[in-house]
Amino acid sequence: MSSVTTGAPPCILSDELDAFRASVRAFAQAKLAPGYLERALSDDFPGDVYRLLADQGLIGLEVSPEHGGQGADHLAAGIAVEELARADFSAAYMVFAATVEGGLIERDPTLGPELLPALLAGELKLCLGLTEPESGSDAGAMKATATRVDGGWLLRGEKTSITGLPAAQMAIVFARSAGGPSAFLVDLDDPTITRQRFRDPGLRPVGRGSITLDATFVPETRLMGQEGRGLALVLHEFDYTRSLLGLMAIATAEAAIDMTVRYTQQRRTFGRPLSANQGVTFPIAEHLTQLEAARWLCYRALSLRMAGRPHTREAAMVKWWAPQLAVRAIEDCVILHGHVGWSDELPLQAMRRDVSALLIGDGTPQIQKLIIARETFGREPRGPRGTAAATSDRRTG
């Protein structure tokens, strides 16, 4: 049987992408890895790192060359955040966020030309205000409102769990107008906005917090897309972002494993290296196998997206599985280092805290399993005769 395959064989990345990976890895290991632990223990936003990422062309990586970007594809973006996370999780998150935000801004014909130059130069930092105190995974239940007035809108309400808020100058805020959920670009230095920073254990340089909008005026030109179509702008992005976050978790765990392999080869107990024990090597072998499988599920989801094919189920699989694999792997690395692994003298604890944020962000494991089930069984459970099965506990005679 003759092969119908053209180009690179399936499941193997191109030479161009491999070269890009090598370039990003060399940069990240030389410029970011040495300072990771110090930055991870600080609440200060590393502006020098953000500018360095911008100079490297990694901020807004997928923005088209027409607007000054690299025009990279989804696989390249995945490789970028993967290799950055191997050296510095927070730096990877900055690139991840700017990739998503740059894509949203570029789609607006007015805001794109205005804001993208500053974003790509590392001068503008954005954040996304979607979650509310009583509206997390159920994004459609938002209570923040947008009331039309002369020349624009008045926004009222609270947005919470906004990653990147402490250092951001502008936020993409979602609020319910008469036409439905809409998206607005809001200046965060407006005096009607109150900010609060959360005390999080991980991802500290990026930070997280909430804002309260008290009749905040937003001009008409800051409405993103069509009124009432705000969620359409962002919900489809979750299938993309979940794959990127999965790669970040996997790479961080593999960096922890690399540290552990070196340590156990050098550490001697009972007259031989610690790595001579199967109780050390077998868990590492298991983690590496599972992480590699999860990596290719991430690439599968990204490839399906690039091909314009459905990938919601694969993205949800990535999101519930990869962060849990990563946390467990890092925990074993901590144990294999003994007492020193439990301290902040090594970066293992910081890595675990950073990755643990992904257990919740972009949807909890329970939500992801619900998505997988719905994609498999349909939104309504089906009974044995093809009728919708009862979802209540009402007894039948």
Short mmCIF file of C-alpha atoms in Angstrom, two decimals:
data_model
loop_
_atom_site.label_atom_id
_atom_site.label_comp_id
_atom_site.label_asym_id
_atom_site.label_seq_id
_atom_site.Cartn_x
_atom_site.Cartn_y
_atom_site.Cartn_z
CA MET A 1 0.00 0.00 0.00
CA SER A 2 1.45 3.36 -1.00
CA SER A 3 1.61 6.14 1.57
CA VAL A 4 -0.67 9.15 1.21
CA THR A 5 1.29 11.12 3.82
CA THR A 6 2.91 14.34 2.66
CA GLY A 7 5.33 16.56 4.51
CA ALA A 8 6.40 15.66 8.04
CA PRO A 9 5.19 12.26 9.31
CA PRO A 10 2.19 12.43 11.66
CA CYS A 11 2.99 13.09 15.34
CA ILE A 12 6.42 14.52 14.56
CA LEU A 13 6.93 18.26 14.68
CA SER A 14 8.66 19.93 11.74
CA ASP A 15 12.36 20.77 11.67
CA GLU A 16 11.39 24.43 11.77
CA LEU A 17 9.46 23.97 15.00
CA ASP A 18 12.28 21.90 16.48
CA ALA A 19 14.70 24.73 15.68
CA PHE A 20 12.31 27.23 17.26
CA ARG A 21 12.12 25.06 20.39
CA ALA A 22 15.92 24.95 20.63
CA SER A 23 16.11 28.73 20.27
CA VAL A 24 13.49 29.44 22.97
CA ARG A 25 15.00 26.85 25.30
CA ALA A 26 18.49 28.32 24.96
CA PHE A 27 17.17 31.82 25.66
CA ALA A 28 15.04 30.73 28.61
CA GLN A 29 17.72 28.63 30.27
CA ALA A 30 20.34 31.35 29.90
CA LYS A 31 18.28 34.44 30.72
CA LEU A 32 15.35 33.26 32.88
CA ALA A 33 16.19 30.07 34.77
CA PRO A 34 18.95 31.56 36.96
CA GLY A 35 16.60 34.14 38.52
CA TYR A 36 13.42 32.05 38.69
CA LEU A 37 13.47 31.23 42.40
CA GLU A 38 14.18 34.79 43.52
CA ARG A 39 11.37 36.15 41.34
CA ALA A 40 8.97 33.37 42.34
CA LEU A 41 9.25 34.40 45.98
CA SER A 42 8.53 38.07 45.24
CA ASP A 43 5.30 39.98 44.59
CA ASP A 44 7.11 42.48 42.38
CA PHE A 45 6.24 42.37 38.69
CA PRO A 46 9.50 41.72 36.76
CA GLY A 47 9.28 44.50 34.21
CA ASP A 48 12.79 43.73 32.97
CA VAL A 49 11.78 40.15 32.18
CA TYR A 50 8.62 41.32 30.41
CA ARG A 51 10.63 43.70 28.23
CA LEU A 52 13.16 40.95 27.56
CA LEU A 53 10.36 38.67 26.37
CA ALA A 54 9.06 41.46 24.15
CA ASP A 55 12.54 42.08 22.69
CA GLN A 56 12.70 38.36 21.92
CA GLY A 57 9.44 38.65 19.95
CA LEU A 58 7.55 36.38 22.34
CA ILE A 59 4.92 38.89 23.54
CA GLY A 60 1.96 38.70 21.17
CA LEU A 61 3.67 35.87 19.32
CA GLU A 62 0.68 35.12 17.08
CA VAL A 63 -0.04 38.72 16.11
CA SER A 64 0.25 39.02 12.35
CA PRO A 65 3.31 40.62 10.71
CA GLU A 66 0.94 43.29 9.39
CA HIS A 67 0.66 44.59 12.96
CA GLY A 68 4.29 43.96 13.87
CA GLY A 69 3.99 40.43 15.26
CA GLN A 70 5.60 37.13 14.32
CA GLY A 71 2.49 35.57 12.85
CA ALA A 72 3.30 32.29 14.61
CA ASP A 73 0.87 29.39 14.60
CA HIS A 74 -0.66 27.61 17.59
CA LEU A 75 2.01 24.91 17.73
CA ALA A 76 4.77 27.51 17.88
CA ALA A 77 2.95 29.33 20.66
CA GLY A 78 2.60 26.05 22.54
CA ILE A 79 6.30 25.32 22.19
CA ALA A 80 7.16 28.83 23.35
CA VAL A 81 5.19 28.67 26.60
CA GLU A 82 6.36 25.10 27.17
CA GLU A 83 10.05 25.99 26.99
CA LEU A 84 9.61 29.19 28.98
CA ALA A 85 7.79 27.29 31.74
CA ARG A 86 10.69 24.86 31.88
CA ALA A 87 12.78 27.83 33.07
CA ASP A 88 10.31 30.27 34.67
CA PHE A 89 6.61 29.57 35.05
CA SER A 90 5.63 33.22 35.54
CA ALA A 91 7.47 34.28 32.38
CA ALA A 92 5.60 31.59 30.49
CA TYR A 93 2.32 32.86 31.88
CA MET A 94 3.11 36.41 30.73
CA VAL A 95 3.62 35.13 27.17
CA PHE A 96 0.53 32.93 27.42
CA ALA A 97 -1.65 35.86 28.52
CA ALA A 98 -0.25 38.24 25.91
CA THR A 99 -0.85 35.63 23.20
CA VAL A 100 -4.54 35.41 24.07
CA GLU A 101 -5.01 39.14 24.67
CA GLY A 102 -3.13 40.05 21.50
CA GLY A 103 -5.44 37.82 19.49
CA LEU A 104 -8.54 39.43 21.00
CA ILE A 105 -7.23 42.95 20.37
CA GLU A 106 -6.11 42.23 16.81
CA ARG A 107 -9.61 41.14 15.82
CA ASP A 108 -10.92 44.63 16.57
CA PRO A 109 -10.20 46.84 13.53
CA THR A 110 -10.08 49.99 15.68
CA LEU A 111 -8.27 48.79 18.79
CA GLY A 112 -5.73 46.66 16.95
CA PRO A 113 -3.77 49.43 15.23
CA GLU A 114 -4.04 51.60 18.34
CA LEU A 115 -2.86 49.18 21.01
CA LEU A 116 -0.83 46.40 19.41
CA PRO A 117 2.42 48.41 18.98
CA ALA A 118 2.56 49.13 22.72
CA LEU A 119 1.61 45.54 23.57
CA LEU A 120 4.30 44.04 21.35
CA ALA A 121 6.90 46.44 22.72
CA GLY A 122 6.20 45.28 26.25
CA GLU A 123 4.85 48.70 27.25
CA LEU A 124 1.18 47.75 27.62
CA LYS A 125 -0.02 45.04 29.98
CA LEU A 126 -3.59 43.79 29.77
CA CYS A 127 -5.70 41.43 31.84
CA LEU A 128 -9.04 39.65 31.46
CA GLY A 129 -11.98 40.33 33.79
CA LEU A 130 -14.50 37.53 33.27
CA THR A 131 -14.96 35.80 36.65
CA GLU A 132 -17.23 37.21 39.37
CA PRO A 133 -17.66 36.26 43.05
CA GLU A 134 -20.69 34.08 42.21
CA SER A 135 -19.89 33.44 38.56
CA GLY A 136 -16.81 31.34 37.88
CA SER A 137 -17.22 28.42 35.52
CA ASP A 138 -20.81 29.57 34.92
CA ALA A 139 -19.69 32.64 32.97
CA GLY A 140 -23.20 33.30 31.68
CA ALA A 141 -24.43 34.08 35.20
CA MET A 142 -22.51 37.34 35.41
CA LYS A 143 -24.11 40.22 37.33
CA ALA A 144 -21.87 43.10 36.26
CA THR A 145 -23.91 45.50 34.13
CA ALA A 146 -23.25 47.87 31.27
CA THR A 147 -25.80 50.66 30.80
CA ARG A 148 -25.77 52.67 27.60
CA VAL A 149 -25.38 56.46 28.03
CA ASP A 150 -24.46 59.28 25.69
CA GLY A 151 -21.14 58.47 24.07
CA GLY A 152 -20.63 55.09 25.70
CA TRP A 153 -21.47 52.91 28.67
CA LEU A 154 -21.52 52.90 32.46
CA LEU A 155 -20.15 49.71 34.01
CA ARG A 156 -21.09 48.55 37.50
CA GLY A 157 -20.15 45.39 39.38
CA GLU A 158 -17.23 43.30 40.59
CA LYS A 159 -14.77 41.16 38.69
CA THR A 160 -12.56 38.77 40.61
CA SER A 161 -9.74 36.25 40.16
CA ILE A 162 -8.17 38.48 37.50
CA THR A 163 -4.71 37.09 36.83
CA GLY A 164 -2.16 39.76 35.94
CA LEU A 165 -4.24 42.57 37.46
CA PRO A 166 -1.59 44.14 39.76
CA ALA A 167 0.65 45.30 36.90
CA ALA A 168 -2.00 45.80 34.19
CA GLN A 169 -2.96 49.19 32.79
CA MET A 170 -6.10 48.00 30.99
CA ALA A 171 -8.59 45.18 31.38
CA ILE A 172 -10.95 43.44 29.01
CA VAL A 173 -14.09 43.45 31.17
CA PHE A 174 -17.24 41.45 30.49
CA ALA A 175 -20.57 42.92 31.62
CA ARG A 176 -24.21 42.32 30.79
CA SER A 177 -25.83 44.98 28.62
CA ALA A 178 -29.38 45.09 27.26
CA GLY A 179 -28.21 42.93 24.37
CA GLY A 180 -26.46 40.36 26.55
CA PRO A 181 -22.88 39.81 27.79
CA SER A 182 -20.54 42.30 26.13
CA ALA A 183 -16.79 42.97 26.27
CA PHE A 184 -15.26 46.36 27.03
CA LEU A 185 -11.69 47.63 27.20
CA VAL A 186 -11.36 49.55 30.46
CA ASP A 187 -8.62 51.87 31.70
CA LEU A 188 -7.72 50.64 35.17
CA ASP A 189 -6.49 54.02 36.39
CA ASP A 190 -10.08 55.34 36.27
CA PRO A 191 -10.91 56.78 39.72
CA THR A 192 -14.24 54.91 39.80
CA ILE A 193 -12.36 51.58 39.85
CA THR A 194 -11.14 50.02 43.08
CA ARG A 195 -8.46 47.34 42.93
CA GLN A 196 -7.62 44.61 45.42
CA ARG A 197 -4.66 42.23 45.25
CA PHE A 198 -4.95 38.67 46.54
CA ARG A 199 -2.31 36.97 48.67
CA ASP A 200 -1.61 33.91 46.53
CA PRO A 201 1.00 31.24 47.27
CA GLY A 202 2.12 30.87 43.65
CA LEU A 203 2.43 32.84 40.43
CA ARG A 204 3.30 35.77 42.67
CA PRO A 205 5.19 37.96 40.16
CA VAL A 206 2.12 37.95 37.90
CA GLY A 207 -0.39 38.37 40.72
CA ARG A 208 -4.16 38.14 40.91
CA GLY A 209 -6.94 40.31 42.28
CA SER A 210 -10.35 41.88 41.86
CA ILE A 211 -11.84 45.17 40.72
CA THR A 212 -15.04 47.01 41.62
CA LEU A 213 -16.55 49.26 38.96
CA ASP A 214 -18.73 52.06 40.32
CA ALA A 215 -20.41 53.70 37.31
CA THR A 216 -17.19 53.52 35.28
CA PHE A 217 -17.59 55.30 31.96
CA VAL A 218 -16.34 53.44 28.91
CA PRO A 219 -16.50 55.23 25.53
CA GLU A 220 -18.34 53.62 22.64
CA THR A 221 -15.04 52.97 20.86
CA ARG A 222 -14.00 50.65 23.70
CA LEU A 223 -16.79 48.14 23.05
CA MET A 224 -15.04 45.05 21.68
CA GLY A 225 -16.90 43.32 18.89
CA GLN A 226 -20.69 43.43 18.88
CA GLU A 227 -22.90 44.18 21.85
CA GLY A 228 -24.20 40.98 23.37
CA ARG A 229 -21.51 38.89 21.71
CA GLY A 230 -18.83 39.27 24.36
CA LEU A 231 -18.76 35.67 25.49
CA ALA A 232 -18.42 34.54 21.89
CA LEU A 233 -15.09 36.37 21.84
CA VAL A 234 -13.62 34.43 24.72
CA LEU A 235 -15.36 31.10 25.31
CA HIS A 236 -13.97 29.56 22.12
CA GLU A 237 -10.51 30.59 23.34
CA PHE A 238 -10.74 28.21 26.29
CA ASP A 239 -10.22 25.27 23.94
CA TYR A 240 -6.95 26.93 22.99
CA THR A 241 -5.75 28.22 26.34
CA ARG A 242 -6.31 24.89 28.08
CA SER A 243 -3.84 23.24 25.71
CA LEU A 244 -1.23 25.94 26.33
CA LEU A 245 -1.65 25.68 30.10
CA GLY A 246 -1.27 21.92 29.87
CA LEU A 247 2.09 22.30 28.13
CA MET A 248 3.23 24.76 30.79
CA ALA A 249 2.37 22.32 33.58
CA ILE A 250 4.11 19.43 31.82
CA ALA A 251 7.33 21.36 31.19
CA THR A 252 7.52 22.57 34.79
CA ALA A 253 7.18 19.01 36.06
CA GLU A 254 9.85 17.81 33.67
CA ALA A 255 12.21 20.51 34.91
CA ALA A 256 11.63 19.24 38.45
CA ILE A 257 12.34 15.69 37.30
CA ASP A 258 15.58 16.79 35.60
CA MET A 259 16.71 18.30 38.92
CA THR A 260 15.77 15.12 40.74
CA VAL A 261 17.60 12.82 38.32
CA ARG A 262 20.81 14.82 38.79
CA TYR A 263 20.38 14.91 42.57
CA THR A 264 19.68 11.19 42.98
CA GLN A 265 22.68 10.31 40.82
CA GLN A 266 24.96 12.36 43.06
CA ARG A 267 23.40 11.64 46.46
CA ARG A 268 24.84 8.51 48.05
CA THR A 269 23.08 6.44 50.71
CA PHE A 270 24.22 3.11 52.15
CA GLY A 271 27.31 3.22 49.95
CA ARG A 272 25.65 3.69 46.57
CA PRO A 273 23.82 6.38 44.57
CA LEU A 274 20.21 7.01 45.51
CA SER A 275 19.33 6.37 41.87
CA ALA A 276 20.37 2.71 42.26
CA ASN A 277 17.04 2.07 43.99
CA GLN A 278 13.98 1.11 41.95
CA GLY A 279 11.87 2.96 44.48
CA VAL A 280 13.54 6.10 43.06
CA THR A 281 13.77 5.28 39.36
CA PHE A 282 10.39 3.61 38.82
CA PRO A 283 8.27 6.61 39.93
CA ILE A 284 10.37 8.85 37.68
CA ALA A 285 9.82 6.46 34.76
CA GLU A 286 6.07 6.49 35.38
CA HIS A 287 5.87 10.28 35.59
CA LEU A 288 7.89 10.77 32.40
CA THR A 289 5.64 8.34 30.52
CA GLN A 290 2.45 10.04 31.63
CA LEU A 291 3.80 13.53 31.01
CA GLU A 292 4.89 12.57 27.49
CA ALA A 293 1.44 11.17 26.74
CA ALA A 294 -0.18 14.35 28.03
CA ARG A 295 2.16 16.49 25.92
CA TRP A 296 1.00 14.82 22.73
CA LEU A 297 -2.61 15.23 23.73
CA CYS A 298 -1.85 18.96 23.95
CA TYR A 299 -0.29 18.96 20.50
CA ARG A 300 -3.23 16.95 19.20
CA ALA A 301 -5.69 19.56 20.45
CA LEU A 302 -3.63 22.40 18.97
CA SER A 303 -3.31 20.59 15.64
CA LEU A 304 -7.05 20.00 15.47
CA ARG A 305 -7.63 23.68 16.14
CA MET A 306 -5.25 24.69 13.36
CA ALA A 307 -7.11 22.34 11.01
CA GLY A 308 -10.44 23.93 11.96
CA ARG A 309 -11.69 20.67 13.45
CA PRO A 310 -13.52 20.14 16.77
CA HIS A 311 -11.17 19.92 19.74
CA THR A 312 -13.25 20.84 22.79
CA ARG A 313 -13.07 17.33 24.23
CA GLU A 314 -9.32 17.03 23.76
CA ALA A 315 -8.71 20.43 25.34
CA ALA A 316 -10.83 19.48 28.36
CA MET A 317 -8.93 16.20 28.68
CA VAL A 318 -5.68 18.17 28.76
CA LYS A 319 -6.94 20.60 31.36
CA TRP A 320 -8.09 18.09 33.98
CA TRP A 321 -5.21 15.66 33.43
CA ALA A 322 -1.97 17.57 32.82
CA PRO A 323 -1.96 19.83 35.94
CA GLN A 324 -2.71 16.87 38.21
CA LEU A 325 0.07 14.83 36.62
CA ALA A 326 2.45 17.74 37.06
CA VAL A 327 1.59 18.38 40.71
CA ARG A 328 2.02 14.70 41.59
CA ALA A 329 5.35 14.52 39.76
CA ILE A 330 6.71 17.59 41.52
CA GLU A 331 5.54 16.25 44.89
CA ASP A 332 7.53 13.06 44.30
CA CYS A 333 10.54 15.17 43.34
CA VAL A 334 10.22 17.03 46.65
CA ILE A 335 10.17 13.73 48.55
CA LEU A 336 13.15 12.32 46.68
CA HIS A 337 15.16 15.40 47.65
CA GLY A 338 14.37 14.81 51.31
CA HIS A 339 14.31 17.68 53.79
CA VAL A 340 16.02 20.14 51.44
CA GLY A 341 13.23 19.62 48.89
CA TRP A 342 10.70 20.90 51.41
CA SER A 343 12.45 24.26 51.76
CA ASP A 344 12.58 27.26 49.48
CA GLU A 345 16.33 26.79 49.13
CA LEU A 346 15.43 24.88 45.99
CA PRO A 347 12.79 25.92 43.42
CA LEU A 348 10.71 22.76 43.81
CA GLN A 349 8.21 24.26 46.23
CA ALA A 350 7.81 27.35 44.04
CA MET A 351 7.24 25.13 41.01
CA ARG A 352 4.58 23.16 42.84
CA ARG A 353 2.80 26.31 44.00
CA ASP A 354 2.90 27.81 40.51
CA VAL A 355 1.52 24.71 38.79
CA SER A 356 -1.19 24.22 41.42
CA ALA A 357 -2.83 27.43 40.14
CA LEU A 358 -3.72 25.51 36.98
CA LEU A 359 -5.87 23.07 38.92
CA ILE A 360 -8.47 25.84 39.11
CA GLY A 361 -7.75 28.47 36.44
CA ASP A 362 -9.59 28.02 33.11
CA GLY A 363 -11.95 25.53 34.75
CA THR A 364 -11.64 22.94 37.51
CA PRO A 365 -11.15 19.20 36.83
CA GLN A 366 -14.83 18.62 37.58
CA ILE A 367 -15.88 21.12 34.90
CA GLN A 368 -13.51 19.53 32.38
CA LYS A 369 -14.95 16.06 33.03
CA LEU A 370 -18.44 17.51 32.56
CA ILE A 371 -17.34 18.94 29.19
CA ILE A 372 -15.84 15.60 28.13
CA ALA A 373 -19.04 13.80 29.12
CA ARG A 374 -21.22 16.27 27.23
CA GLU A 375 -19.04 16.00 24.13
CA THR A 376 -19.34 12.21 24.38
CA PHE A 377 -22.95 11.65 25.45
CA GLY A 378 -24.57 14.92 24.41
CA ARG A 379 -25.92 17.60 26.71
CA GLU A 380 -28.94 15.49 27.72
CA PRO A 381 -28.34 12.00 29.17
CA ARG A 382 -30.13 9.40 27.05
CA GLY A 383 -32.22 6.55 28.40
CA PRO A 384 -32.27 2.98 27.05
CA ARG A 385 -35.04 3.79 24.55
CA GLY A 386 -33.46 6.96 23.25
CA THR A 387 -35.42 9.26 25.53
CA ALA A 388 -33.77 11.75 27.84
CA ALA A 389 -33.08 10.09 31.18
CA ALA A 390 -34.42 11.70 34.35
CA THR A 391 -31.92 13.99 36.04
CA SER A 392 -33.75 14.36 39.36
CA ASP A 393 -34.06 11.84 42.16
CA ARG A 394 -37.85 11.72 41.82
CA ARG A 395 -39.09 8.17 42.41
CA THR A 396 -41.14 6.46 39.73
CA GLY A 397 -43.77 3.84 40.30
#
